[in-house]
Amino acid sequence: EAQVTQNPRYLITVTGKKLTVTCSQNMNHEYMSWYRQDPGLGLRQIYYSMNVEVTDKGDVPEGYKVSRKEKRNFPLILESPSPNQTSLYFCATFGTDTEAFFGQGTRLTVV
Amino acid sequence: AQSVTQLGSHVSVSEGALVLLRCNYSSSVPPYLFWYVQYPNQGLQLLLKYTSAATLVKGINGFEAEFKKSETSFHLTKPSAHMSDAAEYFCAVRTTCRRALTFGSGTRLQVQP
């Protein structure tokens, strides 16, 4: 079964404490992306990766890092989280077809 | 650059009534267009997609959408609303040269009994 798996699903953390949200896909897709969802703003792209070791900024990259050392994994790193990064995060992967596949989401709260 | 506008952040209909959720897009190249649905505390599920084949696209759960190039629209409809349709709906556009999806701000659909 085609899957995009994010962990954790829920996370509460304190300002400044580094955290990583993992994303893994089993579809052998080259393209992966991170989005954040905020009320009234829809989903906005944070970073994307066209392939291993190739990453680039999306529309809202400030305060985030990513890495793509293997094709299946695309972790999102918050080096020093702040309350304005409280949001719902989605990982997505795209194949050669037009459709995107999304993870179940990670709800992050930074206090 | 591509963009999506969804008119109406909240839409309320009665059970059995027509559902119409509006989406307009802008794109300098032929677009791919999508509607996604998000139920509470869940991820995004693809409802339907337009990829330059038939302009009337049928999706899951009785939804359909019509691509109108002259109006740059891709409105989502369903003839008869069901309580289980209550969710948030997102329109998204992707161009042939970029795989990133650009989303609208979403429309929350309420279905009244």
Short mmCIF file of C-alpha atoms in Angstrom, two decimals:
data_model
loop_
_atom_site.label_atom_id
_atom_site.label_comp_id
_atom_site.label_asym_id
_atom_site.label_seq_id
_atom_site.Cartn_x
_atom_site.Cartn_y
_atom_site.Cartn_z
CA GLU A 1 0.00 0.00 0.00
CA ALA A 2 1.30 3.44 -0.99
CA GLN A 3 2.06 5.37 2.16
CA VAL A 4 3.54 8.60 3.44
CA THR A 5 4.29 8.26 7.14
CA GLN A 6 4.90 11.19 9.44
CA ASN A 7 6.01 11.07 13.05
CA PRO A 8 5.05 12.22 15.55
CA ARG A 9 1.36 12.96 14.93
CA TYR A 10 1.19 15.35 17.87
CA LEU A 11 3.97 17.30 19.55
CA ILE A 12 4.05 19.95 22.24
CA THR A 13 7.40 21.58 22.83
CA VAL A 14 8.96 24.67 24.36
CA THR A 15 10.48 27.63 22.59
CA GLY A 16 14.04 27.01 21.48
CA LYS A 17 14.14 23.25 21.89
CA LYS A 18 15.28 21.65 18.64
CA LEU A 19 12.93 19.11 17.12
CA THR A 20 12.65 16.91 14.04
CA VAL A 21 9.52 15.70 12.29
CA THR A 22 10.17 12.63 10.20
CA CYS A 23 8.60 11.76 6.86
CA SER A 24 9.01 8.50 5.01
CA GLN A 25 7.47 7.26 1.74
CA ASN A 26 7.40 3.81 0.15
CA MET A 27 6.58 4.84 -3.43
CA ASN A 28 10.13 5.48 -4.65
CA HIS A 29 9.12 9.03 -5.59
CA GLU A 30 11.83 11.56 -6.29
CA TYR A 31 9.90 14.69 -5.33
CA MET A 32 8.98 15.35 -1.69
CA SER A 33 7.70 18.46 0.01
CA TRP A 34 6.68 19.94 3.35
CA TYR A 35 3.63 22.15 3.89
CA ARG A 36 2.21 23.95 6.85
CA GLN A 37 -1.52 24.52 7.27
CA ASP A 38 -2.87 27.52 9.13
CA PRO A 39 -6.51 28.66 9.46
CA GLY A 40 -7.54 30.94 6.63
CA LEU A 41 -4.26 30.47 4.77
CA GLY A 42 -4.62 26.99 3.34
CA LEU A 43 -1.42 25.00 2.89
CA ARG A 44 1.83 26.75 2.17
CA GLN A 45 4.98 25.07 0.97
CA ILE A 46 7.99 25.21 3.30
CA TYR A 47 10.69 23.24 1.45
CA TYR A 48 10.83 20.74 -1.33
CA SER A 49 13.30 18.21 -2.69
CA MET A 50 13.60 17.13 -6.31
CA ASN A 51 15.88 14.22 -5.45
CA VAL A 52 18.50 12.98 -3.02
CA GLU A 53 20.77 15.82 -1.86
CA VAL A 54 18.68 18.36 -3.83
CA THR A 55 16.51 20.66 -1.72
CA ASP A 56 15.11 24.14 -2.19
CA LYS A 57 13.02 26.73 -0.41
CA GLY A 58 9.29 26.97 -0.83
CA ASP A 59 7.13 29.94 0.07
CA VAL A 60 7.67 30.01 3.86
CA PRO A 61 11.12 28.51 4.64
CA GLU A 62 12.21 30.80 7.50
CA GLY A 63 12.97 28.89 10.70
CA TYR A 64 13.06 25.47 9.04
CA LYS A 65 15.69 23.12 7.66
CA VAL A 66 15.41 19.92 5.70
CA SER A 67 17.70 17.18 4.52
CA ARG A 68 17.41 14.47 1.88
CA LYS A 69 20.08 11.86 2.40
CA GLU A 70 17.94 8.97 1.18
CA LYS A 71 15.17 8.87 -1.36
CA ARG A 72 12.50 7.64 1.04
CA ASN A 73 13.11 10.08 3.93
CA PHE A 74 12.66 13.84 4.14
CA PRO A 75 12.85 15.12 7.73
CA LEU A 76 11.80 18.63 8.73
CA ILE A 77 14.03 20.25 11.34
CA LEU A 78 13.19 23.18 13.58
CA GLU A 79 16.47 24.27 15.13
CA SER A 80 14.93 26.81 17.52
CA PRO A 81 11.13 26.58 17.42
CA SER A 82 9.06 29.65 18.17
CA PRO A 83 5.33 30.01 18.94
CA ASN A 84 4.61 31.28 15.40
CA GLN A 85 5.61 27.83 14.15
CA THR A 86 2.63 26.31 15.93
CA SER A 87 0.81 24.74 13.02
CA LEU A 88 -0.32 21.56 11.29
CA TYR A 89 2.42 20.14 9.08
CA PHE A 90 2.05 17.84 6.10
CA CYS A 91 4.63 15.92 4.15
CA ALA A 92 3.78 15.14 0.52
CA THR A 93 5.31 13.17 -2.28
CA PHE A 94 4.73 13.38 -6.02
CA GLY A 95 5.35 10.79 -8.68
CA THR A 96 5.57 11.15 -12.42
CA ASP A 97 1.79 11.22 -12.47
CA THR A 98 0.10 14.42 -11.43
CA GLU A 99 -1.21 13.29 -8.06
CA ALA A 100 0.31 14.16 -4.68
CA PHE A 101 0.19 11.83 -1.71
CA PHE A 102 0.02 13.33 1.77
CA GLY A 103 0.96 12.12 5.18
CA GLN A 104 -1.54 12.20 8.04
CA GLY A 105 -0.12 15.42 9.43
CA THR A 106 1.79 16.51 12.52
CA ARG A 107 0.14 18.95 14.87
CA LEU A 108 2.90 21.00 16.51
CA THR A 109 2.39 23.34 19.45
CA VAL A 110 5.27 25.55 20.59
CA VAL A 111 4.77 27.17 23.99
CA ALA B 1 3.17 32.47 -10.89
CA GLN B 2 0.17 30.37 -10.05
CA SER B 3 -2.51 31.18 -7.48
CA VAL B 4 -5.87 29.91 -6.29
CA THR B 5 -8.82 31.81 -4.87
CA GLN B 6 -11.62 30.06 -3.05
CA LEU B 7 -14.64 32.28 -2.55
CA GLY B 8 -16.31 31.77 0.78
CA SER B 9 -14.38 30.46 3.76
CA HIS B 10 -17.58 28.93 5.15
CA VAL B 11 -20.52 27.47 3.25
CA SER B 12 -23.62 26.07 4.92
CA VAL B 13 -26.21 23.95 3.12
CA SER B 14 -29.14 21.80 4.16
CA GLU B 15 -28.98 18.05 3.81
CA GLY B 16 -30.16 17.14 0.32
CA ALA B 17 -29.38 20.57 -1.13
CA LEU B 18 -26.94 21.37 -3.90
CA VAL B 19 -23.33 21.90 -2.87
CA LEU B 20 -21.33 24.51 -4.81
CA LEU B 21 -17.80 25.41 -3.74
CA ARG B 22 -16.06 28.00 -5.86
CA CYS B 23 -12.48 27.99 -7.06
CA ASN B 24 -10.72 30.36 -9.45
CA TYR B 25 -7.12 29.98 -10.48
CA SER B 26 -4.45 31.88 -12.29
CA SER B 27 -1.70 30.18 -14.19
CA SER B 28 0.46 31.27 -17.08
CA VAL B 29 0.66 27.74 -18.46
CA PRO B 30 -1.93 24.96 -18.74
CA PRO B 31 -2.71 23.84 -15.23
CA TYR B 32 -3.50 20.67 -13.42
CA LEU B 33 -6.30 21.31 -10.93
CA PHE B 34 -7.30 19.39 -7.85
CA TRP B 35 -9.87 19.31 -5.11
CA TYR B 36 -8.89 17.82 -1.77
CA VAL B 37 -11.08 17.15 1.25
CA GLN B 38 -9.95 17.19 4.85
CA TYR B 39 -12.08 15.65 7.56
CA PRO B 40 -11.45 16.69 11.18
CA ASN B 41 -8.10 15.52 12.51
CA GLN B 42 -7.21 13.81 9.26
CA GLY B 43 -4.94 14.38 6.31
CA LEU B 44 -5.88 15.43 2.80
CA GLN B 45 -7.78 13.09 0.53
CA LEU B 46 -7.95 13.62 -3.21
CA LEU B 47 -11.53 14.16 -4.40
CA LEU B 48 -10.84 14.68 -8.08
CA LYS B 49 -8.34 16.09 -10.53
CA TYR B 50 -8.29 17.77 -13.92
CA THR B 51 -5.33 16.94 -16.15
CA SER B 52 -6.38 18.37 -19.55
CA ALA B 53 -8.61 15.49 -20.59
CA ALA B 54 -12.39 15.87 -20.15
CA THR B 55 -13.44 19.26 -18.77
CA LEU B 56 -16.11 17.69 -16.55
CA VAL B 57 -14.38 15.60 -13.94
CA LYS B 58 -16.12 13.13 -11.69
CA GLY B 59 -14.66 12.30 -8.32
CA ILE B 60 -15.39 10.26 -5.26
CA ASN B 61 -18.46 10.57 -3.04
CA GLY B 62 -20.63 11.99 -5.84
CA PHE B 63 -18.60 15.18 -6.34
CA GLU B 64 -17.73 16.62 -9.71
CA ALA B 65 -16.03 19.73 -11.04
CA GLU B 66 -15.98 21.50 -14.37
CA PHE B 67 -12.89 23.15 -15.82
CA LYS B 68 -13.82 26.41 -17.56
CA LYS B 69 -10.79 27.97 -19.17
CA SER B 70 -12.60 31.16 -20.23
CA GLU B 71 -13.61 31.79 -16.62
CA THR B 72 -10.43 30.34 -15.08
CA SER B 73 -12.69 28.40 -12.76
CA PHE B 74 -12.89 24.88 -11.37
CA HIS B 75 -15.96 24.87 -9.13
CA LEU B 76 -16.86 21.78 -7.11
CA THR B 77 -20.47 20.57 -7.04
CA LYS B 78 -22.57 17.79 -5.61
CA PRO B 79 -26.30 17.51 -6.38
CA SER B 80 -27.39 16.44 -2.92
CA ALA B 81 -25.46 17.10 0.28
CA HIS B 82 -25.06 14.45 2.92
CA MET B 83 -24.17 14.99 6.57
CA SER B 84 -20.94 13.09 6.00
CA ASP B 85 -19.82 15.76 3.49
CA ALA B 86 -19.13 18.20 6.32
CA ALA B 87 -15.40 18.90 6.04
CA GLU B 88 -12.90 21.42 4.74
CA TYR B 89 -12.29 21.51 1.01
CA PHE B 90 -9.18 22.78 -0.72
CA CYS B 91 -8.69 23.66 -4.35
CA ALA B 92 -5.12 23.40 -5.64
CA VAL B 93 -3.27 24.11 -8.86
CA ARG B 94 -0.09 22.68 -10.22
CA THR B 95 1.55 23.63 -13.48
CA THR B 96 3.13 21.28 -15.94
CA CYS B 97 6.56 22.71 -15.24
CA ARG B 98 6.44 22.73 -11.43
CA ARG B 99 5.39 19.91 -9.18
CA ALA B 100 4.55 22.15 -6.24
CA LEU B 101 0.88 22.44 -5.43
CA THR B 102 -0.48 25.90 -4.70
CA PHE B 103 -3.53 25.75 -2.46
CA GLY B 104 -6.48 27.99 -1.91
CA SER B 105 -7.33 29.07 1.62
CA GLY B 106 -10.00 26.42 1.98
CA THR B 107 -13.79 26.32 2.37
CA ARG B 108 -15.42 24.74 5.38
CA LEU B 109 -18.66 23.05 4.42
CA GLN B 110 -21.39 22.67 7.04
CA VAL B 111 -24.39 20.45 6.35
CA GLN B 112 -27.50 21.22 8.37
CA PRO B 113 -30.04 18.45 9.08
#
